[in-house]
Coordinates of C-alpha atoms and ligand atoms in Angstrom, one line a residue:
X1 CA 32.6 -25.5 -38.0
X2 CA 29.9 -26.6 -40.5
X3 CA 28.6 -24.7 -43.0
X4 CA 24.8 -24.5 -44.0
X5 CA 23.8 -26.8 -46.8
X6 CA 22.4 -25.3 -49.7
X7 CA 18.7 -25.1 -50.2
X8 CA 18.7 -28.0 -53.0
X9 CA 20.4 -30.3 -51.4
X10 CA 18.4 -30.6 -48.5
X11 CA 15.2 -33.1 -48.2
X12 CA 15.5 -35.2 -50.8
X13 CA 16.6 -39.2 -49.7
X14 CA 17.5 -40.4 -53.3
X15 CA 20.4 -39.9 -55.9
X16 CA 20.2 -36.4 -57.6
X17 CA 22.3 -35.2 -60.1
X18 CA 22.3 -31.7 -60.9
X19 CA 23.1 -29.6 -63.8
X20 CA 22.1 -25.9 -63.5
X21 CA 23.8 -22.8 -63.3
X22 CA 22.7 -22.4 -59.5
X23 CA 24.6 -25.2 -58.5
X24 CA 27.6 -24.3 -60.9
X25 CA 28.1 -21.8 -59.4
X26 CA 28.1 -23.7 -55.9
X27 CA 30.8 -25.8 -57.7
X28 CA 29.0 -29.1 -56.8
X29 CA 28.0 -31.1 -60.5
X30 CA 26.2 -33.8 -58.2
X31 CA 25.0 -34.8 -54.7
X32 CA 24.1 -38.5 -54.0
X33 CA 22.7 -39.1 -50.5
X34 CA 23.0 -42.4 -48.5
X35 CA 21.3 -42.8 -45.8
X36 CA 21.6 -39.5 -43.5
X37 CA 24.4 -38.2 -45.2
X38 CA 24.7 -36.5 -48.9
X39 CA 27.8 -36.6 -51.0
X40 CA 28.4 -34.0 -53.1
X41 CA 30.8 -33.9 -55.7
X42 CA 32.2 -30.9 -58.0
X43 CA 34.1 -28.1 -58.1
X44 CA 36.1 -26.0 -60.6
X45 CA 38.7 -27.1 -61.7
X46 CA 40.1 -23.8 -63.7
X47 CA 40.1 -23.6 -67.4
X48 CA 40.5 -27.7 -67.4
X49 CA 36.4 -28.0 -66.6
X50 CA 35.3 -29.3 -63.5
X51 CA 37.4 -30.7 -60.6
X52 CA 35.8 -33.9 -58.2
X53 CA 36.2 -32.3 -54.9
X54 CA 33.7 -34.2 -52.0
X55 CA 32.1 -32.6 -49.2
X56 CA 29.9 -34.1 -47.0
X57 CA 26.2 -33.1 -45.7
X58 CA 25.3 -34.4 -42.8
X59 CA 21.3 -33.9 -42.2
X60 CA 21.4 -34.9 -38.8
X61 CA 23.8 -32.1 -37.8
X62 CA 22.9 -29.8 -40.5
X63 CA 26.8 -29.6 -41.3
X64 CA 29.2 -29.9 -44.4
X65 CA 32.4 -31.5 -43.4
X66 CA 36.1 -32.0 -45.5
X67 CA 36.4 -35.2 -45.5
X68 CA 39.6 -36.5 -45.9
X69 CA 40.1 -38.0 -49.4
X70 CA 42.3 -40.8 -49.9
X71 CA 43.5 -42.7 -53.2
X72 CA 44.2 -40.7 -56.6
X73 CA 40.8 -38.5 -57.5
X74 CA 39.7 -38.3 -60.8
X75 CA 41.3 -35.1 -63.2
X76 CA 38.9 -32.4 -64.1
X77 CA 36.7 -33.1 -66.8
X78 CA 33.8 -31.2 -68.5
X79 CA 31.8 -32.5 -65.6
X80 CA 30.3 -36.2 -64.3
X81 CA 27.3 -37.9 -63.5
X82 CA 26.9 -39.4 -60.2
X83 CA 25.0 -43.1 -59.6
X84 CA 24.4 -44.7 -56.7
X85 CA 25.7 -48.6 -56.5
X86 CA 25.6 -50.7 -53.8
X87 CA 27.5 -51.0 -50.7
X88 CA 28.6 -47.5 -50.1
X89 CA 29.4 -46.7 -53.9
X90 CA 28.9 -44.0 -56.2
X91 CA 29.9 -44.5 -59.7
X92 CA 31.1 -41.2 -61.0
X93 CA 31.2 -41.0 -64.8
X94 CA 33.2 -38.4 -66.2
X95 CA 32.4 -36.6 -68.8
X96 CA 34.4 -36.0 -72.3
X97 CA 37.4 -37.6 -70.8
X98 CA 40.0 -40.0 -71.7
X99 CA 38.6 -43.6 -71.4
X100 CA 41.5 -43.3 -68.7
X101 CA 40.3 -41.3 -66.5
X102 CA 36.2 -41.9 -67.4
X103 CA 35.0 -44.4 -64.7
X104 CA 35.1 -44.2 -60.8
X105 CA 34.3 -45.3 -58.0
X106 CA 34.0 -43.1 -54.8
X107 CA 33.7 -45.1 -52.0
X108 CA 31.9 -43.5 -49.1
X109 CA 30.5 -46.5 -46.7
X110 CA 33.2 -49.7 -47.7
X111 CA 35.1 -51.8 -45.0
X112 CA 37.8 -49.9 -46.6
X113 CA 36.5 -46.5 -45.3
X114 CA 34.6 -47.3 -42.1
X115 CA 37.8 -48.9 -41.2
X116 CA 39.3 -45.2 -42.1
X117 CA 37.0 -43.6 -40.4
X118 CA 37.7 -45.4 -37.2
X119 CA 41.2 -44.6 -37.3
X120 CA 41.0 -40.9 -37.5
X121 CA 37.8 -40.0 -36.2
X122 CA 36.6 -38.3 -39.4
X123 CA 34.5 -38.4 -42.5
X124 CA 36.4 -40.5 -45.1
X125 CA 36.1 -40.7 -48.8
X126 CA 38.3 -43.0 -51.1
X127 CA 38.5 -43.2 -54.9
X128 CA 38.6 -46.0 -56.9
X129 CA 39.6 -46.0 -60.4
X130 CA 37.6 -48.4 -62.2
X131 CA 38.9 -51.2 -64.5
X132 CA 37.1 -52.9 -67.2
X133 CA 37.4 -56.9 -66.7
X134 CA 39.6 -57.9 -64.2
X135 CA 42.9 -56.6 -64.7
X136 CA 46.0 -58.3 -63.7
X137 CA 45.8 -59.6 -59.7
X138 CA 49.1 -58.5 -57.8
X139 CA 51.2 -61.1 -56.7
X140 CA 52.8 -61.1 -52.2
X141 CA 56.4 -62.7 -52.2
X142 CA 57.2 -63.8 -48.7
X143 CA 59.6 -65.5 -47.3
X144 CA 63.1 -65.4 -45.3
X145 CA 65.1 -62.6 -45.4
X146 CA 67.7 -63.9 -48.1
X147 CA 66.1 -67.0 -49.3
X148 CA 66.1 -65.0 -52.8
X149 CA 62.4 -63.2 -53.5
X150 CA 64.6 -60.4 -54.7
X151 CA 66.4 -62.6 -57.2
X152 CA 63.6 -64.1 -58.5
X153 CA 61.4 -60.8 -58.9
X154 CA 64.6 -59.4 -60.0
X155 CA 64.8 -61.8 -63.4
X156 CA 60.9 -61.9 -63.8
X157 CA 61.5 -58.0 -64.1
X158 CA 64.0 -58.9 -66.4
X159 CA 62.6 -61.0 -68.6
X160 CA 58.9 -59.6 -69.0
X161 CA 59.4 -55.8 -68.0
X162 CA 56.4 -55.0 -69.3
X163 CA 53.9 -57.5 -67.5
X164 CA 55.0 -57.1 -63.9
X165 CA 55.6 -54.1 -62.0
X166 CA 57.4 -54.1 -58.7
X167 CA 55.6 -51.8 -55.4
X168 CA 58.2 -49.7 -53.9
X169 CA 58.4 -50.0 -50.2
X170 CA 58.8 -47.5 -47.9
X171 CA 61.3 -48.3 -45.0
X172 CA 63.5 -46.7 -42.3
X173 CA 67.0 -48.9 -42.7
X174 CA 69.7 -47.2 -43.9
X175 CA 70.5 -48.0 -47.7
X176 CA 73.0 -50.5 -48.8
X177 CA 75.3 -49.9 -51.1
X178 CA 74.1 -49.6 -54.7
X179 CA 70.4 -49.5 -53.8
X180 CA 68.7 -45.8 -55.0
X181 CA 66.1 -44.1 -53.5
X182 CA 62.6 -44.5 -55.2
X183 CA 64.1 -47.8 -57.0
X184 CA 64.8 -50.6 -54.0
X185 CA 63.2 -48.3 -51.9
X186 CA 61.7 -44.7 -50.5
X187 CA 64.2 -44.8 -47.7
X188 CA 62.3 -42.3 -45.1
X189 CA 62.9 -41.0 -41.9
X190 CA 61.0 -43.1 -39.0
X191 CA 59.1 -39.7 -37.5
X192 CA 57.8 -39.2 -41.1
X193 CA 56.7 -42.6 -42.6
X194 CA 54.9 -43.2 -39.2
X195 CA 53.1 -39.9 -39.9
X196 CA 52.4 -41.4 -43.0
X197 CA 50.4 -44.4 -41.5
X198 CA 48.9 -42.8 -39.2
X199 CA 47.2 -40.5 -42.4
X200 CA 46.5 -43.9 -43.9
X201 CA 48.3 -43.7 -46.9
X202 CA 49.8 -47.5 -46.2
X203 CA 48.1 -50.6 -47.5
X204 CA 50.1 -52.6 -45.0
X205 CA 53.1 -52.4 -43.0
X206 CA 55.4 -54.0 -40.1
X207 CA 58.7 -54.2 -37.7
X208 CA 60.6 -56.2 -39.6
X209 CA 64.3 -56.8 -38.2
X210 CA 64.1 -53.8 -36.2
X211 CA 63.3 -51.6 -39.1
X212 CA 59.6 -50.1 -40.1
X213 CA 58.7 -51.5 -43.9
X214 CA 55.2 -50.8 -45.8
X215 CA 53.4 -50.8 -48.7
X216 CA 51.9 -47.5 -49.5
X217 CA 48.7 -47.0 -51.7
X218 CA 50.6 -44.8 -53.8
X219 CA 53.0 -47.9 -54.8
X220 CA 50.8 -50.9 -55.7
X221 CA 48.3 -48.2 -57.8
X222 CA 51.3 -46.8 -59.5
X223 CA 51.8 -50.4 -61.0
X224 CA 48.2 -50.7 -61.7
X225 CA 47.6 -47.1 -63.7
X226 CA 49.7 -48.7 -66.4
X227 CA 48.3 -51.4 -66.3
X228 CA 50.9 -53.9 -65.1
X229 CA 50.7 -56.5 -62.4
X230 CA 52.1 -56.0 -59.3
X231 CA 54.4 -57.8 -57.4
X232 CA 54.7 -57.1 -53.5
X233 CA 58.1 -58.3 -51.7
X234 CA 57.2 -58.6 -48.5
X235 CA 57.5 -59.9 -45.0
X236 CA 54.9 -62.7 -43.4
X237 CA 53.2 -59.9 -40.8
X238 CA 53.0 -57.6 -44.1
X239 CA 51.0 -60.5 -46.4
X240 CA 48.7 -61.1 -43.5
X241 CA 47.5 -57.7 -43.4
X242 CA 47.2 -57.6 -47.7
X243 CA 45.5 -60.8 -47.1
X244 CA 43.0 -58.9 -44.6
X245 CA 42.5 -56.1 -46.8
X246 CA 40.3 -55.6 -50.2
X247 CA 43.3 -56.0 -52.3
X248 CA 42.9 -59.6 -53.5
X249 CA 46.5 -61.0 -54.8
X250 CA 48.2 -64.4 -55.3
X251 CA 50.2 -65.2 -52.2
X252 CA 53.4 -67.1 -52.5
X253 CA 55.8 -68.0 -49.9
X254 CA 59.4 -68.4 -50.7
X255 CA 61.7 -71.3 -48.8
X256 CA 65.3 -72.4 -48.4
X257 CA 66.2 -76.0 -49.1
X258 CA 67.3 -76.2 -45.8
X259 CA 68.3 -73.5 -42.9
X260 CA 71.6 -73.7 -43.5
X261 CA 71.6 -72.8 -46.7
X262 CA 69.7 -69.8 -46.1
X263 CA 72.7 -69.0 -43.4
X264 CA 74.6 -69.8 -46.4
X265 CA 73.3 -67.2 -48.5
X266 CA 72.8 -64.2 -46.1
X267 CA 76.5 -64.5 -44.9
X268 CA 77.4 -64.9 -48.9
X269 CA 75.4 -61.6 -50.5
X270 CA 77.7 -60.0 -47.5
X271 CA 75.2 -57.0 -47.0
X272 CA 74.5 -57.2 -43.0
X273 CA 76.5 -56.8 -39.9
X274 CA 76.8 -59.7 -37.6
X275 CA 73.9 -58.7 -35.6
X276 CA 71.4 -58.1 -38.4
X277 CA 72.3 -61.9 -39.7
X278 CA 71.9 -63.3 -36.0
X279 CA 68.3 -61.4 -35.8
X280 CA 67.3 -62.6 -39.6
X281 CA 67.9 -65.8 -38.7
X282 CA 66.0 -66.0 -35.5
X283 CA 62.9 -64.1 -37.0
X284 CA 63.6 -66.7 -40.2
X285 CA 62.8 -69.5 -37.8
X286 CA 59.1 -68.3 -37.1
X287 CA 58.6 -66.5 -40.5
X288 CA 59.3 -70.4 -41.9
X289 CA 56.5 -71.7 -39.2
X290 CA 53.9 -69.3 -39.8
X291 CA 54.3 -69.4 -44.0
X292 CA 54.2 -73.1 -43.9
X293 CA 51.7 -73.6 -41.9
X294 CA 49.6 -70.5 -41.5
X295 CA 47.0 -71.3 -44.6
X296 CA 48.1 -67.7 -45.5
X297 CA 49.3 -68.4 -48.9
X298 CA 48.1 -70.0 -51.7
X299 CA 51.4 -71.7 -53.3
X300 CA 55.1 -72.2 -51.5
X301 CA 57.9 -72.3 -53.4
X302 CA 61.5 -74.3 -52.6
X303 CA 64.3 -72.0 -53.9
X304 CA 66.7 -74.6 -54.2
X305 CA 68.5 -74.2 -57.9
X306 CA 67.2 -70.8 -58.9
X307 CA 66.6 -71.8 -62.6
X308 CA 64.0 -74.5 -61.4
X309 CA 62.1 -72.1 -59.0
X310 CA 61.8 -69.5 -61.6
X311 CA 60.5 -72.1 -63.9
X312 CA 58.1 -72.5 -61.2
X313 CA 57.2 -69.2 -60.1
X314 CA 56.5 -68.4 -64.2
X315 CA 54.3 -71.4 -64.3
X316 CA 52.4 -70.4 -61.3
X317 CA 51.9 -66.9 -62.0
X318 CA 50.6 -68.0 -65.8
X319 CA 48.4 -70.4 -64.4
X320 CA 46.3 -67.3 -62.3
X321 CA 46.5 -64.7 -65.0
X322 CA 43.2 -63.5 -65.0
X323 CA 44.0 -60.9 -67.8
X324 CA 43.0 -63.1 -70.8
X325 CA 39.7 -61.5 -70.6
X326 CA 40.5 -59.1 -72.2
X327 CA 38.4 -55.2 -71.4
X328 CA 35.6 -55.1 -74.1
X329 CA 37.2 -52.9 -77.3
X330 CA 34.8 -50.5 -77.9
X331 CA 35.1 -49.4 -73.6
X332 CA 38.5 -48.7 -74.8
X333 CA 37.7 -46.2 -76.8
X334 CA 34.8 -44.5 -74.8
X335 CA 34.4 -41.2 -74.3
X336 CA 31.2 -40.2 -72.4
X337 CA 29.6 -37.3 -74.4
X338 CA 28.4 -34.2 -72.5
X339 CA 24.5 -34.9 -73.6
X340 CA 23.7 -38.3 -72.3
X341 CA 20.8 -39.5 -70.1
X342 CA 21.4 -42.5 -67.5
X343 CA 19.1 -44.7 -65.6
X344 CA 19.6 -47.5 -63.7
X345 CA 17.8 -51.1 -63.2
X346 CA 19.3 -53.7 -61.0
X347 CA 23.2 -54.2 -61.9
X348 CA 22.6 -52.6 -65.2
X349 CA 23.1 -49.1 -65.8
X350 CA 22.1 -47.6 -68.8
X351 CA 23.5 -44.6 -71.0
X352 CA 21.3 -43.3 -73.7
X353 CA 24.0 -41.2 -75.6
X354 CA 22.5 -38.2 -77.8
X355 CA 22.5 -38.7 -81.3
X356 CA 25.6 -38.2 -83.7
X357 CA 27.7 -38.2 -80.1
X358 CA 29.3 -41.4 -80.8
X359 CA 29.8 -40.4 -84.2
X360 CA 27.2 -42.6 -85.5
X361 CA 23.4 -41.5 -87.2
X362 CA 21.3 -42.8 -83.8
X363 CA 21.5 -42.7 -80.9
X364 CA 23.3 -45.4 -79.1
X365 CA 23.1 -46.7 -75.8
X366 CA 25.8 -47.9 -73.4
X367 CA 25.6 -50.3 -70.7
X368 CA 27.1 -50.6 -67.7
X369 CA 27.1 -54.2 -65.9
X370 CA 28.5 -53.9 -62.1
X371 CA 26.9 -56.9 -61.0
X372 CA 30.8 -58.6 -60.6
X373 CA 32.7 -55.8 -59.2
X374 CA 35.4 -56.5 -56.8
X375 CA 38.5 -55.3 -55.3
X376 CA 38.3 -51.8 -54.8
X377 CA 40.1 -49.1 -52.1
X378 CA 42.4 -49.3 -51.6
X379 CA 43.5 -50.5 -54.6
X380 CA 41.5 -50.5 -58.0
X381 CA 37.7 -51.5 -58.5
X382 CA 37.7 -54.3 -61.2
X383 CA 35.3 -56.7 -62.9
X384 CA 33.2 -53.9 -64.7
X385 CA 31.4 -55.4 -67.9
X386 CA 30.4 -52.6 -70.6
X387 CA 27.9 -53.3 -73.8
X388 CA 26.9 -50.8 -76.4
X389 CA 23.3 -51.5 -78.1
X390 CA 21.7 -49.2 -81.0
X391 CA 18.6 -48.2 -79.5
Ligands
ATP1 N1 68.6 -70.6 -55.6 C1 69.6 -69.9 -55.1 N2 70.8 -70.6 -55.0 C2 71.9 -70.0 -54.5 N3 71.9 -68.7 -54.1 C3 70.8 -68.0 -54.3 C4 69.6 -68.5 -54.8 N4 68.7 -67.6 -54.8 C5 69.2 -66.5 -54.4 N5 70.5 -66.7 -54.1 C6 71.5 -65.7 -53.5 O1 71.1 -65.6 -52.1 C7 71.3 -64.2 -51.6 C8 70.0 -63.7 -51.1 O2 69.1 -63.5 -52.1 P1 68.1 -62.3 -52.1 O3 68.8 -61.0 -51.8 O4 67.4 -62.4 -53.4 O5 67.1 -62.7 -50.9 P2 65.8 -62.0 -50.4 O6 64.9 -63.1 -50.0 O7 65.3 -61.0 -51.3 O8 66.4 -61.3 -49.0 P3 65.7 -60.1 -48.2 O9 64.4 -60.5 -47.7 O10 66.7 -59.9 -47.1 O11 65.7 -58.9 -49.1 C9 71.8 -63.4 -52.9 O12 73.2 -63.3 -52.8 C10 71.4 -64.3 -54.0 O13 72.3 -64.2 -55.1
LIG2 N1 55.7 -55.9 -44.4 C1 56.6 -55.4 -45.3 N2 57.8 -56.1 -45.4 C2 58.6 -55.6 -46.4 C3 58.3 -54.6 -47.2 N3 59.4 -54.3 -48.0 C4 60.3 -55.3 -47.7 N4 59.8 -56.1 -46.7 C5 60.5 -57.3 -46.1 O1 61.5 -56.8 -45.3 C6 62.4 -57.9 -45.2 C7 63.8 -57.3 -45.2 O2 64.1 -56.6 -46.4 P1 65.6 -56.0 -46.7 O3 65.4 -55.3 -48.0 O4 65.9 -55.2 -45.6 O5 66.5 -57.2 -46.8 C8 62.2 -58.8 -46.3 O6 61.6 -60.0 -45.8 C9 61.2 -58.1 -47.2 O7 60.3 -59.0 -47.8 C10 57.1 -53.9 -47.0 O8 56.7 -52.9 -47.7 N5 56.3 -54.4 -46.0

């Protein structure tokens, strides 16, 4: 059942961000309206400020709805202002918080979320964080079951631990010896993980060998929150479904030197029944087809001597490191003041901070370039340019 909208909200068609004790004490900081439907954002969020719940207005139906929220939300701050981008986005700027947690997208009308909203039947919201540049691309390993992805992400783990963060997968097999929960995998029950995608919290997932595997959300944004890249080990049906998703990453497919050899190895690491090797190697067989010829993936890789491929996979992944630009220094430190005024022209959004705020004699303003975002929900919203001017 809907409730009535309040009186302010109603009739207006364009962004409007409010700041009065009325709406306070409604809990909503701002309400942005696209099309026929209003998106109001707010909340309290105890003695921590203001929390960025969403409810949704429709003026057709004169109802609020709950939408359900996916990706992490914003922690409460001493409030936000709301701006309409683009494409279904609002850009929620959060004030007097850490640079962290300052900049965000919510995505209310995205491939990502009409997609969503077809699944479930329901009003869908998804937030973004947003990154300034472009952030490190995540990298899909596919290949063979036991042609060695895990070796090779194992070493490049290794050797730069602090560049490249690996997605834990959920999946239903059993564990093998010495593999931990949370580490090699969330090992999950079947009746829950399916639960799981049915609430959308997976980026991708597939049967592989008998056994469900995905990618959650949760996973590849846990890498990206500190800022590492992330590296996806996963199976041909899984990198097609990245590929047809927002997430934008390298692909890589991993092969044996020959078929035998990848017999070789299977039987070797000693880890599957007789069974599981018979049905790895007949799935191997179309996996093989489909990577090589598929035009899925953008580099393939012979693991023949491990050394050489390594060398390889190192020179490949240096080659489309897109991190070198680095996020402009003075964003880093950013903290969006509570008295600020913001207007917008074109791709340009400007922030006329109030004097002595930035701890400087005038007043300064900030601005905001969104004209190359990309990526977004379900994964982060990169490619955001930020300049500071003395006005
Ligand atoms: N270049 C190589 N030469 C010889 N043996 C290798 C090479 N690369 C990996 N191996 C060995 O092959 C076996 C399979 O490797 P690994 O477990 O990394 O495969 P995988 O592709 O991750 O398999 P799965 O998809 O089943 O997880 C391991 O015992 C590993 O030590
Ligand atoms: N589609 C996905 N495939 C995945 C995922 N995690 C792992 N895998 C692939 O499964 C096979 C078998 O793995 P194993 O650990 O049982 O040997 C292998 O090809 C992996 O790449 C996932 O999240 N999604």
């Amino acid at each position: 059942m809907g409730e009535e909208a309040p009186e302010y909200l109603l009739g207006k068609s364009e962004i409007f961000t409010i700041f009065g004790h009325d709406q306070q004490q409604q809990g909503y900081q701002t309400a942005t309206a696209i099309g026929t439907k209003i998106y109001a954002v707010g909340g309290s969020g105890g003695a921590s400020g203001f929390s960025t719940e969403v409810k949704v207005f429709d003026k057709l139906t004169d109802t609020w709805a709950d939408p359900v929220v996916f990706g992490t939300k914003p922690v409460s701050s001493k409030g936000h202002s709301a701006i309409l981008l683009e494409n279904g986005r609002i850009l929620i700027l959060q004030r007097e918080s850490s640079p962290d947690n300052s900049i965000w997208i919510l995505e209310v009308d995205t491939p990502f979320v009409r997609q969503k909203k077809k699944l479930l039947g329901r009003e869908v919201v998804t937030w973004s964080k947003c990154l300034l540049g472009n952030g490190p691309k995540p990298v899909v390993i596919s290949g063979p079951s036991g042609v060695g992805k895990g070796t090779l992400i194992l070493k490049l783990m290794k050797e730069c631990p602090s560049a490249f963060g690996f997605s834990v997968s959920h999946t239903t097999r059993a564990p093998r010896e010495k593999e931990e929960n949370g580490i090699h995998y969330h090992f999950t029950e079947r009746s829950r993980m399916e639960k799981d995608i049915r609430d959308g919290k997976f980026l991708e997932f597939a049967l592989v060998h008998g056994n469900l595997y995905g990618t959650s959300i949760e996973a590849v944004e846990a890498v990206s929150d500190v800022g590492k890249r992330c590296i996806l080990d996963i199976d041909v049906q899984g990198a097609r479904s990245v590929r047809a998703s927002s997430l934008e990453a390298t692909f890589i497919f991993v092969c044996p030197p020959s078929f035998e050899e990848l017999e070789k190895r299977l039987r070797a690491r000693g880890t599957e029944s007789e069974e599981q090797i018979q049905k790895r190697l007949r799935n191997a067989k179309t996996e093989l087809e489909h990577g090589k010829s598929s035009g899925l993936f953008d580099h393939i890789l012979v693991n023949d001597d491990l050394d050489s491929c390594y060398r390889k996979l190192k020179e490949l992944l240096a080659l489309d490191d897109n991190t070198n630009i680095s996020p402009q220094s003075f964003m880093q430190n950013f903290i969006l003041p509570i008295s600020h005024s913001i207007s917008k022209l074109g791709n340009k959004i400007m922030i006329q901070c109030g004097s002595n705020e930035l701890g400087g004699s005038s007043p300064r303003m900030v601005v905001l370039d969104v004209s190359s975002l990309k990526g977004g929900a379900p994964s982060r919203t990169r490619g955001l340019s930020v300049y500071a001017t003395e006005s």
